[in-house]
Coordinates of C-alpha atoms in Angstrom, one line a residue:
M1 CA 0.0 0.0 0.0
R2 CA 0.9 3.6 -0.5
I3 CA 0.1 5.3 2.8
T4 CA 0.0 9.0 3.6
Y5 CA 0.4 9.3 7.4
I6 CA -0.4 12.7 9.0
H7 CA 0.9 13.4 12.5
Q8 CA 1.7 16.9 13.6
Y9 CA 4.0 15.7 16.5
F10 CA 5.9 12.9 14.8
K11 CA 9.1 12.1 16.7
T12 CA 12.1 9.8 16.0
P13 CA 14.0 8.0 18.8
G14 CA 16.6 10.8 18.8
M15 CA 14.0 13.3 19.8
S16 CA 12.1 13.8 23.1
G17 CA 8.5 12.5 23.0
G18 CA 6.4 9.5 22.0
T19 CA 7.6 7.4 19.1
R20 CA 4.4 5.4 18.4
S21 CA 4.0 6.8 14.8
Y22 CA 7.7 6.3 14.0
E23 CA 7.7 2.7 15.3
F24 CA 4.5 1.7 13.5
A25 CA 5.5 3.5 10.3
R26 CA 8.9 1.8 10.1
R27 CA 7.2 -1.5 10.6
L28 CA 4.9 -0.7 7.7
V29 CA 7.9 0.0 5.6
E30 CA 9.5 -3.3 6.6
R31 CA 6.3 -5.0 5.5
G32 CA 6.7 -3.5 2.0
H33 CA 4.4 -0.5 2.3
E34 CA 5.3 2.9 1.1
V35 CA 4.9 5.5 3.9
H36 CA 4.9 9.3 3.6
M37 CA 4.8 11.0 7.0
I38 CA 3.6 14.6 7.1
T39 CA 4.6 16.4 10.3
G40 CA 5.5 19.8 11.9
D41 CA 9.0 21.1 12.4
P42 CA 8.9 23.8 15.0
D43 CA 12.6 24.6 14.7
S44 CA 12.7 25.3 10.9
R45 CA 11.6 28.0 8.6
H46 CA 11.6 25.9 5.5
E47 CA 9.9 22.7 4.4
R48 CA 12.3 19.8 4.0
V49 CA 12.1 16.0 3.3
T50 CA 14.1 13.3 4.9
R51 CA 14.1 9.5 5.0
E52 CA 13.9 8.0 8.5
S53 CA 14.2 4.2 8.5
G54 CA 12.6 4.1 5.1
I55 CA 9.8 6.5 6.0
V56 CA 9.6 9.6 3.7
V57 CA 9.1 12.4 6.2
H58 CA 7.8 15.8 5.1
W59 CA 8.8 18.3 7.7
L60 CA 6.6 21.5 7.6
P61 CA 7.7 24.7 9.3
V62 CA 5.0 25.1 11.9
P63 CA 6.0 26.7 15.2
Y64 CA 4.8 24.7 18.2
S65 CA 5.7 24.0 21.8
N66 CA 4.0 22.6 24.9
A67 CA 4.6 26.0 26.6
M68 CA 2.3 27.8 24.2
S69 CA -1.0 29.3 25.3
Y70 CA -4.2 27.6 24.0
R71 CA -4.8 30.5 21.6
R72 CA -1.3 30.2 20.1
R73 CA -1.8 26.4 19.8
I74 CA -5.0 26.9 17.8
V75 CA -3.0 29.1 15.4
A76 CA -0.4 26.4 15.1
F77 CA -3.1 23.8 14.5
L78 CA -4.6 25.8 11.7
G79 CA -1.2 26.5 10.2
F80 CA -0.5 22.8 10.1
V81 CA -3.9 22.1 8.5
R82 CA -3.2 24.5 5.7
R83 CA 0.4 23.3 5.0
S84 CA -0.3 19.6 5.4
A85 CA -3.3 19.7 3.1
V86 CA -1.1 21.1 0.3
V87 CA 1.5 18.3 0.7
A88 CA -1.0 15.5 1.3
G89 CA -3.1 16.6 -1.7
R90 CA -0.2 16.1 -4.1
L91 CA 0.8 12.7 -2.9
R92 CA -0.6 9.5 -4.5
H93 CA -1.9 7.0 -1.9
D94 CA -4.1 4.0 -1.3
L95 CA -4.9 5.1 2.2
V96 CA -4.7 8.1 4.4
L97 CA -3.9 7.7 8.1
A98 CA -4.5 10.8 10.3
T99 CA -3.6 10.7 14.0
S100 CA -4.7 13.2 16.6
T101 CA -4.2 15.2 18.7
P102 CA -5.2 17.7 17.5
L103 CA -8.4 16.5 15.8
T104 CA -7.9 19.2 13.1
V105 CA -5.5 16.7 11.4
A106 CA -8.8 15.1 10.1
V107 CA -9.2 18.1 7.8
P108 CA -6.1 17.5 5.6
G109 CA -6.8 13.8 6.0
V110 CA -10.3 14.0 4.6
Y111 CA -9.1 16.4 1.8
A112 CA -6.3 14.1 0.7
A113 CA -8.6 11.0 0.9
L114 CA -11.3 12.6 -1.3
R115 CA -8.7 14.0 -3.8
R116 CA -7.4 10.5 -4.5
R117 CA -10.7 8.6 -3.8
A118 CA -8.9 6.7 -1.0
P119 CA -10.2 5.7 2.5
M120 CA -9.1 7.5 5.6
V121 CA -8.4 5.9 9.0
L122 CA -8.4 8.2 12.0
E123 CA -6.4 7.4 15.1
V124 CA -7.7 9.0 18.3
R125 CA -5.3 9.7 21.1
D126 CA -7.7 11.7 23.2
V127 CA -11.5 11.8 23.0
W128 CA -11.9 15.3 21.7
P129 CA -13.8 17.6 22.5
E130 CA -14.9 15.7 25.6
L131 CA -11.5 16.2 27.3
P132 CA -10.9 19.9 26.6
I133 CA -14.5 20.6 27.7
A134 CA -13.9 18.7 31.0
L135 CA -10.6 20.6 31.4
G136 CA -12.4 24.0 30.9
V137 CA -10.4 24.8 27.7
L138 CA -13.5 25.1 25.6
R139 CA -15.8 27.3 27.6
S140 CA -18.0 29.2 25.2
P141 CA -21.1 27.5 23.7
V142 CA -19.9 28.4 20.2
S143 CA -16.5 26.8 20.6
R144 CA -18.1 23.7 22.0
W145 CA -20.6 23.5 19.2
A146 CA -17.9 23.9 16.6
A147 CA -15.7 21.3 18.2
Q148 CA -18.5 18.8 18.4
R149 CA -19.4 19.4 14.8
L150 CA -15.7 18.8 13.8
E151 CA -15.6 15.6 15.8
A152 CA -18.8 14.2 14.3
W153 CA -17.7 15.1 10.8
A154 CA -14.3 13.5 11.3
Y155 CA -15.6 10.2 12.6
R156 CA -18.3 9.9 9.8
R157 CA -15.7 10.6 7.1
S158 CA -13.4 7.8 8.5
A159 CA -13.5 4.3 7.1
H160 CA -12.3 3.2 10.5
V161 CA -11.3 4.7 13.8
I162 CA -8.4 3.5 16.0
A163 CA -8.8 4.3 19.7
L164 CA -5.9 4.2 22.2
S165 CA -7.9 2.9 25.1
P166 CA -11.1 1.0 25.8
G167 CA -12.6 4.1 27.4
M168 CA -12.0 6.1 24.3
A169 CA -13.6 3.4 22.1
A170 CA -16.6 3.2 24.4
S171 CA -17.2 6.9 24.3
I172 CA -17.0 6.9 20.5
R173 CA -19.3 3.9 20.1
R174 CA -21.8 5.4 22.6
R175 CA -22.1 8.7 20.7
F176 CA -21.5 7.4 17.2
P177 CA -22.8 3.8 17.0
G178 CA -22.3 3.6 13.2
V179 CA -18.6 4.2 13.4
A180 CA -16.2 1.2 13.2
V181 CA -13.7 1.4 16.1
T182 CA -10.8 -0.8 17.1
V183 CA -8.6 -0.5 20.2
V184 CA -4.9 -0.4 19.6
P185 CA -3.4 1.0 22.8
N186 CA 0.1 2.4 23.3
S187 CA 2.6 -0.3 23.5
S188 CA 5.8 -1.6 25.1
D189 CA 9.0 -1.7 23.1
L190 CA 10.7 -4.7 24.5
E191 CA 13.7 -4.4 22.2
L192 CA 14.4 -0.8 23.1
F193 CA 14.2 -1.5 26.9
A194 CA 16.0 -4.8 26.9
G195 CA 19.1 -3.3 28.4
A196 CA 17.3 -0.9 30.8
G197 CA 18.6 -2.6 33.9
R198 CA 22.3 -2.2 32.9
A199 CA 21.8 1.4 31.6
G200 CA 20.0 2.2 34.9
A201 CA 22.8 0.8 37.0
S202 CA 25.3 2.9 35.1
L203 CA 23.2 6.0 35.5
R204 CA 23.1 5.5 39.2
Q205 CA 26.9 5.2 39.5
R206 CA 27.4 8.6 37.7
T207 CA 24.6 10.5 39.5
P208 CA 25.7 11.5 43.0
W209 CA 22.3 12.6 44.2
L210 CA 20.9 9.2 43.3
G211 CA 23.4 6.5 44.1
D212 CA 21.6 3.5 45.6
R213 CA 18.6 5.5 46.9
P214 CA 15.0 4.6 45.9
L215 CA 13.8 6.6 42.8
L216 CA 10.3 7.6 41.7
L217 CA 10.4 8.7 38.1
Y218 CA 8.1 11.0 36.1
A219 CA 9.0 11.2 32.4
G220 CA 6.5 13.2 30.3
T221 CA 4.8 16.5 29.6
L222 CA 4.5 19.2 32.2
G223 CA 1.2 20.6 31.0
P224 CA -2.0 21.8 32.8
A225 CA -3.7 18.4 32.5
N226 CA -0.7 16.5 33.9
G227 CA -0.9 17.9 37.4
V228 CA 2.8 17.3 38.2
D229 CA 2.6 19.7 41.1
Y230 CA 1.1 16.6 42.8
L231 CA 4.6 15.1 42.8
V232 CA 6.1 18.2 44.4
R233 CA 3.6 18.0 47.3
L234 CA 4.4 14.2 47.5
A235 CA 8.1 15.1 47.7
A236 CA 7.4 17.5 50.6
S237 CA 5.7 14.8 52.6
L238 CA 8.4 12.2 51.7
A239 CA 11.1 14.6 53.0
G240 CA 9.7 14.1 56.5
I241 CA 9.1 10.3 56.5
A242 CA 11.5 8.9 53.9
P243 CA 14.2 11.5 53.1
D244 CA 16.3 9.1 51.0
V245 CA 13.6 8.6 48.4
R246 CA 14.4 10.6 45.3
I247 CA 11.9 12.0 42.7
A248 CA 13.1 12.8 39.2
I249 CA 11.0 14.8 36.8
L250 CA 12.0 14.6 33.1
G251 CA 10.1 16.7 30.6
D252 CA 9.0 20.2 29.6
G253 CA 5.8 22.1 29.1
R254 CA 3.7 25.1 30.0
M255 CA 3.7 24.4 33.7
R256 CA 7.5 23.8 34.1
D257 CA 8.2 27.2 35.7
S258 CA 5.3 27.0 38.2
I259 CA 6.3 23.5 39.2
R260 CA 9.8 24.6 39.8
D261 CA 8.7 27.6 41.8
L262 CA 6.5 25.3 44.0
A263 CA 9.4 22.9 44.5
V264 CA 11.6 25.9 45.6
E265 CA 8.9 27.2 47.9
S266 CA 8.4 23.7 49.4
G267 CA 12.1 23.3 50.0
V268 CA 12.4 20.1 47.9
L269 CA 14.2 21.2 44.7
N270 CA 17.6 19.5 44.4
R271 CA 17.0 18.1 47.9
N272 CA 14.8 15.1 47.2
L273 CA 13.2 16.3 43.9
F274 CA 15.2 16.9 40.8
M275 CA 14.0 18.5 37.5
L276 CA 16.2 17.4 34.6
G277 CA 14.4 18.6 31.5
P278 CA 13.4 16.5 28.4
V279 CA 15.6 13.7 27.1
S280 CA 15.4 11.6 23.9
K281 CA 13.5 8.3 23.7
A282 CA 16.8 6.5 23.5
E283 CA 18.2 8.3 26.6
V284 CA 15.1 7.8 28.7
V285 CA 15.7 4.0 28.8
A286 CA 18.4 4.5 31.5
F287 CA 16.1 6.5 33.7
F288 CA 13.4 3.8 33.6
G289 CA 16.0 1.2 34.3
A290 CA 17.2 3.2 37.3
C291 CA 13.8 3.8 38.9
D292 CA 12.0 1.7 41.4
L293 CA 8.6 3.2 40.6
A294 CA 7.4 5.2 37.5
A295 CA 4.6 7.7 38.0
S296 CA 1.7 8.7 35.7
V297 CA -0.2 11.6 37.2
F298 CA -3.1 13.8 36.1
V299 CA -5.3 16.5 37.5
D300 CA -8.4 15.1 39.1
V301 CA -10.7 15.0 36.0
P302 CA -12.4 11.6 35.4
E303 CA -12.1 11.8 31.6
L304 CA -8.3 11.7 31.8
G305 CA -8.6 8.1 33.1
N306 CA -9.2 7.1 29.4
N307 CA -5.7 8.2 28.4
S308 CA -3.0 5.7 27.3
P309 CA 0.2 7.3 28.6
N310 CA 3.5 6.3 26.9
K311 CA 5.3 6.4 30.2
V312 CA 3.2 3.6 31.6
F313 CA 4.1 1.2 28.7
D314 CA 7.7 2.2 28.8
A315 CA 7.8 1.3 32.5
F316 CA 6.2 -2.0 31.8
A317 CA 8.8 -2.7 29.1
A318 CA 11.6 -1.9 31.6
G319 CA 10.0 -4.2 34.1
R320 CA 9.2 -1.3 36.5
P321 CA 6.1 -0.9 38.6
V322 CA 3.8 2.1 37.9
A323 CA 2.1 4.5 40.3
V324 CA -1.0 6.4 39.1
N325 CA -3.2 8.9 40.9
H326 CA -6.2 8.5 38.8
G327 CA -8.9 6.0 37.9
G328 CA -9.6 4.4 34.6
W329 CA -8.4 1.4 32.7
I330 CA -4.7 1.7 33.6
A331 CA -5.6 1.9 37.3
D332 CA -7.9 -1.1 36.9
L333 CA -5.0 -3.0 35.2
I334 CA -2.6 -2.2 38.0
T335 CA -5.1 -3.3 40.6
E336 CA -5.9 -6.5 38.7
T337 CA -2.3 -7.6 38.2
G338 CA -0.4 -6.0 41.1
A339 CA 1.9 -4.1 38.7
G340 CA 2.2 -1.0 40.9
L341 CA 0.2 1.4 43.1
V342 CA -3.0 3.4 42.7
L343 CA -2.5 6.6 44.8
P344 CA -5.2 8.9 46.2
A345 CA -5.9 11.7 43.8
R346 CA -6.4 14.4 46.4
D347 CA -4.0 13.4 49.2
P348 CA -0.3 13.6 48.2
A349 CA 0.6 13.2 51.9
A350 CA -1.2 9.8 52.1
A351 CA 0.4 8.9 48.7
A352 CA 3.8 9.6 50.2
V353 CA 3.2 7.0 52.9
S354 CA 2.2 4.4 50.3
V355 CA 5.2 5.2 48.1
A356 CA 7.6 5.1 51.1
G357 CA 6.3 1.7 52.2
F358 CA 6.3 0.3 48.7
V359 CA 9.9 1.3 47.7
G360 CA 11.1 0.2 51.1
D361 CA 9.8 -3.4 50.5
R362 CA 12.2 -4.9 48.0
A363 CA 10.2 -8.1 47.6
A364 CA 7.0 -6.1 46.8
C365 CA 9.0 -4.0 44.2
R366 CA 10.4 -7.1 42.6
A367 CA 6.9 -8.8 42.4
A368 CA 5.3 -5.7 41.0
G369 CA 8.1 -5.3 38.5
A370 CA 7.7 -8.9 37.3
A371 CA 3.9 -8.3 36.9
A372 CA 4.6 -5.1 34.9
Y373 CA 7.0 -6.9 32.6
A374 CA 4.5 -9.7 32.1
L375 CA 2.0 -7.1 30.9
A376 CA 4.5 -5.7 28.4
R377 CA 5.4 -9.2 27.1
D378 CA 1.9 -10.8 27.0
R379 CA -0.5 -7.9 26.3
F380 CA 1.3 -4.8 25.1
D381 CA 4.3 -5.9 23.1
R382 CA 4.6 -3.4 20.2
D383 CA 5.3 -6.1 17.6
L384 CA 2.1 -7.8 18.5
L385 CA 0.0 -4.7 18.6
F386 CA 1.4 -3.7 15.3
E387 CA -0.4 -6.7 13.8
D388 CA -3.8 -5.2 14.9
F389 CA -2.7 -1.8 13.6
E390 CA -1.7 -3.1 10.1
R391 CA -4.9 -5.2 9.9
V392 CA -7.1 -2.2 10.4
L393 CA -5.2 -0.3 7.7
S394 CA -5.3 -3.3 5.3
D395 CA -9.0 -3.9 5.8
A396 CA -9.8 -0.3 5.3
A397 CA -7.9 -0.2 2.0
G398 CA -9.1 -3.6 0.9
Y399 CA -5.5 -4.8 0.9
R400 CA -4.8 -8.4 2.0
G401 CA -1.0 -8.7 1.3
S402 CA 0.4 -12.0 0.0
G403 CA 2.2 -15.1 1.0
A404 CA 2.7 -16.8 4.3
A405 CA 3.8 -13.7 6.1
G406 CA 0.6 -11.9 5.3
R407 CA -1.5 -14.9 6.4
A408 CA 0.5 -15.2 9.6
G409 CA 0.1 -11.5 10.4
R410 CA -3.6 -11.7 10.0
T411 CA -3.9 -14.7 12.2
A412 CA -1.8 -13.0 14.9
A413 CA -3.9 -9.9 14.6
S414 CA -7.1 -11.8 15.0
S415 CA -5.7 -13.5 18.2
R416 CA -4.5 -10.2 19.6
K417 CA -7.9 -8.6 19.0
I418 CA -9.6 -11.1 21.3
H419 CA -6.9 -10.7 23.9
I420 CA -7.2 -6.9 24.0
S421 CA -10.9 -7.1 24.1
R422 CA -10.7 -9.2 27.2
A423 CA -8.1 -6.9 28.8
S424 CA -10.5 -4.0 28.2

């Protein structure tokens, strides 16, 4: 197949951020498909084209950062719509794949699909606009109405929708019963994290503030929805009951300065809490290998429980337990399997007691780490989930592949579909 893949925030392993699109696109290339990726390049003023592991990447000069205000983000979204529609419209393809966020990627996706009379598959990483409405981002009746109209239009123009969690899929099916939806969650890269333990031990040896002390790691965006100030308050409580426990925050975003200010005010910055900035996907392996517990936190908004955070699956791949402070399918999974902790959303002091007790119990840490790795191996291995991903694209385009490899892939995908459905 010739696939035009539209993702405004495409990242390679040498960059900071999630690499789902890169990993799936390179696997598509390995299967013999031709993939053109259209993405934004916030650091350039000129359009350029590169080849990344066989993927033809069209980098468009669209300024964007997590630190932007919502108004500036909207401008960036619209700028990407305009530029990506031009590029996608001139490419020949059998299928268009558009992945949100933002949902505005559906606009160039639909345009390109109609222009070449090809189907479009839409991948949904957040249920939009349910989430921005819940977060108070879309406040006016007009903006909510426009967002809901865009959502309905995008789903109905899609041959198939891929949702990243069971909750997202359930929301779409409930409101749009005629839309075909398949769950393909974020995944664990077992190959990338195979040496996490050794890399983590090396990181500990060269990091004086860490050494052999217990480590709680947060690696991700520092945005308004993430609520990372929760970890600062947790650190303040840990300082009094388990001062050796270290918290490392890796990442950047709009709330970075306010989080740092709170850490200074609380007396924990560079004492038991350390803010290290973003690192590449390749570099983050060592931090997961060094940690005793990986955190995924959000503000207390129930809709966020439907998210599928990359950091959770990276922790599973490294065989590290996960602590969450929210409900939803990840919390249910942790409770069901014993792969970590579910912390109280509104009580960081009580959470600190749980974290201190957990990291102080080496047997409990080992058991939870083993459960986490079992999830990565048996239910979220990226190679297995790719089979589901490719099957959706192939079915939407009416492409069946050829030979034993194609038949084996479809058999594996069918098996995984049942397994994921049960996990949901």
